[in-house]
mmCIF file of C-alpha atoms in Angstrom:
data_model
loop_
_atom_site.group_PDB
_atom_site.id
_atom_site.type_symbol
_atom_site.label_atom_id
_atom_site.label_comp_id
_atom_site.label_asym_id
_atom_site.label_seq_id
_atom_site.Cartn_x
_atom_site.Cartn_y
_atom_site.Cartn_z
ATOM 1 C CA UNK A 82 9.713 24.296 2.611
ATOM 2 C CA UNK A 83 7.213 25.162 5.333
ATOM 3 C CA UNK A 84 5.104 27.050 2.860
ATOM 4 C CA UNK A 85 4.845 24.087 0.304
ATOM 5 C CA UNK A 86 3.084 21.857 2.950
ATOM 6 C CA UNK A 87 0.756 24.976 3.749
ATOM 7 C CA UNK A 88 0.198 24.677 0.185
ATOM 8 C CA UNK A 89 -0.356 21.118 -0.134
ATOM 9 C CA UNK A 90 -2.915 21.251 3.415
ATOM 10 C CA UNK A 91 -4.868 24.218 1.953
ATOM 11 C CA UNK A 92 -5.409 22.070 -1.674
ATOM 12 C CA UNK A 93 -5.956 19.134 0.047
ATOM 13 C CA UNK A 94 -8.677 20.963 2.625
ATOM 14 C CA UNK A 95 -10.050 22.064 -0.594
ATOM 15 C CA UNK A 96 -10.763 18.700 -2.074
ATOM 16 C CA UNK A 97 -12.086 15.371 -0.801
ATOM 17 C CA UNK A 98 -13.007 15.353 2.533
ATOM 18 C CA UNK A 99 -11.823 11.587 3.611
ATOM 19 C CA UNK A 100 -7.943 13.122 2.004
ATOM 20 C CA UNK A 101 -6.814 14.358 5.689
ATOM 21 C CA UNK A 102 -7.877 12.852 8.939
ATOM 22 C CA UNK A 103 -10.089 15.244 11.109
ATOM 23 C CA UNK A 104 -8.213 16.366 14.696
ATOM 24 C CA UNK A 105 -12.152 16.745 16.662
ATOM 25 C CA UNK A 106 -10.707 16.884 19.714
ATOM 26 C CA UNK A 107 -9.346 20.393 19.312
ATOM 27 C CA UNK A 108 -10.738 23.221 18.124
ATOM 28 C CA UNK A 109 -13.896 24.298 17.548
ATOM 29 C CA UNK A 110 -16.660 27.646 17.156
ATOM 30 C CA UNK A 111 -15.327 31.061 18.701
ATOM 31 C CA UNK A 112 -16.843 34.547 18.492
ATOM 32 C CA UNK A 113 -14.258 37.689 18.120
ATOM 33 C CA UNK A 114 -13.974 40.981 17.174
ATOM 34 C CA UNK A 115 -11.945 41.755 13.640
ATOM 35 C CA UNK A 116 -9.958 44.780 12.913
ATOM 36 C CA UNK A 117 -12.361 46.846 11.859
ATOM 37 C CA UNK A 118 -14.604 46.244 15.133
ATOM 38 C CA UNK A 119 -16.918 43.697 13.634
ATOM 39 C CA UNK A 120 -18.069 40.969 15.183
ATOM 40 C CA UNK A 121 -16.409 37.602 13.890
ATOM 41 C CA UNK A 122 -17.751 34.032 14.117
ATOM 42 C CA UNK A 123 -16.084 31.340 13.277
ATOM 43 C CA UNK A 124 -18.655 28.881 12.405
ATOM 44 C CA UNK A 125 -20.402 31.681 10.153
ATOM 45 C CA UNK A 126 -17.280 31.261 7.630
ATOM 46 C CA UNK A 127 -17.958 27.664 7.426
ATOM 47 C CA UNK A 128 -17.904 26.941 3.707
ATOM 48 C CA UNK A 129 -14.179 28.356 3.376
ATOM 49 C CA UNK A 130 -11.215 27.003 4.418
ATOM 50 C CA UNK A 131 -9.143 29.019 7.340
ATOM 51 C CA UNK A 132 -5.559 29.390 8.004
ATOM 52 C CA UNK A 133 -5.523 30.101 12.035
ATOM 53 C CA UNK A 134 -2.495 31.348 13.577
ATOM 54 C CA UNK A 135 -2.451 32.939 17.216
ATOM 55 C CA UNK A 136 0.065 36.266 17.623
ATOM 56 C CA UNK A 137 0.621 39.738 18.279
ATOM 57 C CA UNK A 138 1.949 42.593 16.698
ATOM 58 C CA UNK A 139 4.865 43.184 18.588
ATOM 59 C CA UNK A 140 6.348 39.807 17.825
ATOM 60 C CA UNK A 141 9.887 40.324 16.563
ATOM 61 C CA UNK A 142 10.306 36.910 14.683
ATOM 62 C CA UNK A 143 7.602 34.067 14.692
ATOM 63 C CA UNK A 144 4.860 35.944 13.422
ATOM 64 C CA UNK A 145 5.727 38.603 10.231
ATOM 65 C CA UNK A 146 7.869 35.136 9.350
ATOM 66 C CA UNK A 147 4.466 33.429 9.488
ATOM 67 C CA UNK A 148 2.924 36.373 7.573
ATOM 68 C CA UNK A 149 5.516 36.385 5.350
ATOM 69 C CA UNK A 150 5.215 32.689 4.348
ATOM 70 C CA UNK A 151 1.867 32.615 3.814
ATOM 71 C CA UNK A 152 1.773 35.716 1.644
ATOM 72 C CA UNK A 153 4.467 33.381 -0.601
ATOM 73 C CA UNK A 154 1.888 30.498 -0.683
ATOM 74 C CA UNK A 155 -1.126 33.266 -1.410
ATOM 75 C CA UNK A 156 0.503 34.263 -4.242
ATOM 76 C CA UNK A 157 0.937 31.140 -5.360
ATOM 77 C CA UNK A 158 -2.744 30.321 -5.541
ATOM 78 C CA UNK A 159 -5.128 30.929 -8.397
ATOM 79 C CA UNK A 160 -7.912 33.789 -7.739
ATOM 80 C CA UNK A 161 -10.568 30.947 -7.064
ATOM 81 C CA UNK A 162 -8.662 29.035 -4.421
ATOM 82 C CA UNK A 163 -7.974 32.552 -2.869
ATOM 83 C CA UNK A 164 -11.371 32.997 -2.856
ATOM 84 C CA UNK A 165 -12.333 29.729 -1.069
ATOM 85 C CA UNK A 166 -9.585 30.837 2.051
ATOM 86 C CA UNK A 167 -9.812 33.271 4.714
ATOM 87 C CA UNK A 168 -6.533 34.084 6.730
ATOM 88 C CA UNK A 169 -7.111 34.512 10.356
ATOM 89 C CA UNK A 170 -4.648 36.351 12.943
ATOM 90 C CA UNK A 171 -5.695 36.157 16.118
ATOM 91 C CA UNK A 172 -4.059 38.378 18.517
ATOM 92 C CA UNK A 173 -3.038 36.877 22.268
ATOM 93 C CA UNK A 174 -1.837 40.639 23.234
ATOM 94 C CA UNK A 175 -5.078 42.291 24.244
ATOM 95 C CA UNK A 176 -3.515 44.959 26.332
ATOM 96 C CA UNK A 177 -1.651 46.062 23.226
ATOM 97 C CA UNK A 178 -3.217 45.198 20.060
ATOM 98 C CA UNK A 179 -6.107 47.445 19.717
ATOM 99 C CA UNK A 180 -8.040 47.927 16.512
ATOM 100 C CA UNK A 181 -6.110 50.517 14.977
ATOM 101 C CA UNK A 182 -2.785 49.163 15.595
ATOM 102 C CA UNK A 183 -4.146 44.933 14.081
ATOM 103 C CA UNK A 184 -5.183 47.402 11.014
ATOM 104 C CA UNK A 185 -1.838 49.175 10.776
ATOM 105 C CA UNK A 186 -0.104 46.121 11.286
ATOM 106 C CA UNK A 187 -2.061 43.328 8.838
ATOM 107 C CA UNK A 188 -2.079 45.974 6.017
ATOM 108 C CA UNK A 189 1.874 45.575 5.669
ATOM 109 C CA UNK A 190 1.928 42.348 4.016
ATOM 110 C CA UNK A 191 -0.147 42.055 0.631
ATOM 111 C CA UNK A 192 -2.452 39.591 2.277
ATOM 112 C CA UNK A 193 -6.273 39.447 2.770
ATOM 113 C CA UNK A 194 -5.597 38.582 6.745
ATOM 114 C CA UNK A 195 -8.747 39.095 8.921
ATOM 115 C CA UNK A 196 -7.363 40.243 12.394
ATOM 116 C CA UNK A 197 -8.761 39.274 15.751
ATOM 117 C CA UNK A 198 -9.132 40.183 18.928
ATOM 118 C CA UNK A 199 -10.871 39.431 22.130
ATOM 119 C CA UNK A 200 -10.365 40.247 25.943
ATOM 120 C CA UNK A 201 -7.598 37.860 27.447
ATOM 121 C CA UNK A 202 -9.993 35.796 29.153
ATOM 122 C CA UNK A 203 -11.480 34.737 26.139
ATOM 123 C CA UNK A 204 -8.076 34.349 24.070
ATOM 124 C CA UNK A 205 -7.192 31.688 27.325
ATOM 125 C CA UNK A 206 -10.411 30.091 26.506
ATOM 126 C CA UNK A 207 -9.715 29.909 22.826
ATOM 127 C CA UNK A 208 -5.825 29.244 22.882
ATOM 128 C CA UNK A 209 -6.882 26.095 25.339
ATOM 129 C CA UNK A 210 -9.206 25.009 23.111
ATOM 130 C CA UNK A 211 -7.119 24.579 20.118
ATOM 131 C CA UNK A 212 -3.830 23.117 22.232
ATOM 132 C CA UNK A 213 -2.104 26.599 22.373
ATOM 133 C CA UNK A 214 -1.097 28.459 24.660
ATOM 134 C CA UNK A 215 0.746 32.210 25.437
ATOM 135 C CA UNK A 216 2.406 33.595 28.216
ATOM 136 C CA UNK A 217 3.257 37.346 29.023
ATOM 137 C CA UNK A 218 6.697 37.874 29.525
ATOM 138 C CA UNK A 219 8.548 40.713 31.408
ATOM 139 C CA UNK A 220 10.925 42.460 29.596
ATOM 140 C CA UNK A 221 13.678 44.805 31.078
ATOM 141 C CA UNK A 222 13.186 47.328 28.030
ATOM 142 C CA UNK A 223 10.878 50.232 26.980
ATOM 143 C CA UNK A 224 8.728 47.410 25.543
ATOM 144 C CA UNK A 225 8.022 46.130 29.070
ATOM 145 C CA UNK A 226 7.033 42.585 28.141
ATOM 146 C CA UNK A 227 6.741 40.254 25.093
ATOM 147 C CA UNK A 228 4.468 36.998 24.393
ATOM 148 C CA UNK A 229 5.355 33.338 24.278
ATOM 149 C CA UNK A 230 3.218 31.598 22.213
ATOM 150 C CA UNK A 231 2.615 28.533 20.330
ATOM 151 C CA UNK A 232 3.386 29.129 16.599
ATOM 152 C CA UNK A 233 1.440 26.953 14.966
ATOM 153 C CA UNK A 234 -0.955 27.198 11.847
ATOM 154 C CA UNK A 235 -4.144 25.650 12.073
ATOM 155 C CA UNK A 236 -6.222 24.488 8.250
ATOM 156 C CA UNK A 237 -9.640 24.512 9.221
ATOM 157 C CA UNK A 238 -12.046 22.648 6.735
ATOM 158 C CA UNK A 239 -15.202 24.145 5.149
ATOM 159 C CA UNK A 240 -17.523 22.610 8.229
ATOM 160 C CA UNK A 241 -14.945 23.816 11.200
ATOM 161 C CA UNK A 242 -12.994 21.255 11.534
ATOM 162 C CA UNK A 243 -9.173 21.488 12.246
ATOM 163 C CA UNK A 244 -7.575 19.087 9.162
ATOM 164 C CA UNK A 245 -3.908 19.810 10.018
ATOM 165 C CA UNK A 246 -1.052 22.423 11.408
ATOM 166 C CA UNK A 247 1.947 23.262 10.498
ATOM 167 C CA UNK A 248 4.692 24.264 12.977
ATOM 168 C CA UNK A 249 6.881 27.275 12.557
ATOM 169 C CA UNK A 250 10.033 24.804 13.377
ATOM 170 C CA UNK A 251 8.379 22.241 10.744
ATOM 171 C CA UNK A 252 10.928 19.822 9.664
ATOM 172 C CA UNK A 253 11.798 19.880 5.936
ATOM 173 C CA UNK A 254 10.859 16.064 5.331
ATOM 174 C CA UNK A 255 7.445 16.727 6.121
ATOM 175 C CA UNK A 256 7.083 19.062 2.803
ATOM 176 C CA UNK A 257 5.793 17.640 -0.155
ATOM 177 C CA UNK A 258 7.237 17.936 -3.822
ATOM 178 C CA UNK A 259 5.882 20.733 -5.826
ATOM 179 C CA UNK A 260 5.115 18.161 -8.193
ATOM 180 C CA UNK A 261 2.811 16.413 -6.047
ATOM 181 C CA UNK A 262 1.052 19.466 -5.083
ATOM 182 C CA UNK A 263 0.254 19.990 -8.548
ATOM 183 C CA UNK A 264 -1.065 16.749 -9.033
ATOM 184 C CA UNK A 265 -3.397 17.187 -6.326
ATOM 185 C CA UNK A 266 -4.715 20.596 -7.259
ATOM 186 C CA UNK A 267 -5.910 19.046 -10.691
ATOM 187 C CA UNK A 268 -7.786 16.451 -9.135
ATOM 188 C CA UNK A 269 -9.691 19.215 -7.987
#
């Protein structure tokens, strides 16, 4: 169900403007690095719609779920809406999530997912802006620790601007009808 309101937000991003209310008082322009050690910017992607989702790679539920999800709604999507979207996976587990290991990790799911990364100071600074948080937890295991994190998805509009989330525990009765969708992507 989660994935059909993705859906519908991603369409509806796509179209009119005045279609979902803006949320300005989040968000906004940050500057990682991806998983190939490129510099990333958000605001030089404006023009494409972004899926945002903060995480790490050691996360044993919440985030290959997420992944996982959104590859279903990918697939979904014709080759020139999948070409108006860029899937962003920005990584609150500095210590750990290195270059290498975003690549080896992103390149299981058959999804175009941009990975970032940035020192934890700026992942606070960028979690806080966008109403998230994380939180390193100690673990009595050879893993040592895990993350709590918020698990939301963030649509971001072609200028920047956050036009809706989706929760990992989203309720079914805030899905839409496939039907619906539909309708909406032919207005297009």
């Amino acid at each position: 169900m989660r994935r059909i309101l993705i859906c519908f937000l991603l369409i509806s991003a796509s179209c009119a403007d005045e279609e979902l209310e803006i949320y300005d008082t989040i968000g906004g322009d940050f500057v990682l690095h991806d998983q190939f050690g490129d510099k990333y910017q958000l605001s030089e992607h404006n023009g494409k719609i972004r899926l945002l989702f903060f995480g790490f790679t050691h996360c044993p539920d919440i985030c290959p779920t997420t992944l996982a999800e959104v590859q279903e709604v990918w697939q979904q999507l014709s080759a020139e809406q999948q070409q108006q979207i860029e899937i962003l996976f920005a990584s609150v587990d500095p210590e750990r999530d290195r270059s290498d290991l975003l690549r080896d990790y992103l390149g299981s799911f058959d999804l175009p997912v941009i990975g970032l990364r940035g020192s934890d100071a700026e992942m606070l600074e960028i979690t806080a802006k966008y109403a998230s948080f994380y939180e390193k937890v100690s673990l009595d295991s050879a893993l040592m620790y895990t993350i709590d994190h918020s698990s939301q998805t963030f649509v971001i509009d072609r200028q920047g601007k956050i036009r809706g989330w989706v929760t990992y525990d989203q309720p079914p009765s805030a899905s839409v009808s496939y039907t619906h969708l539909r309708a909406h992507e032919t207005r297009h």
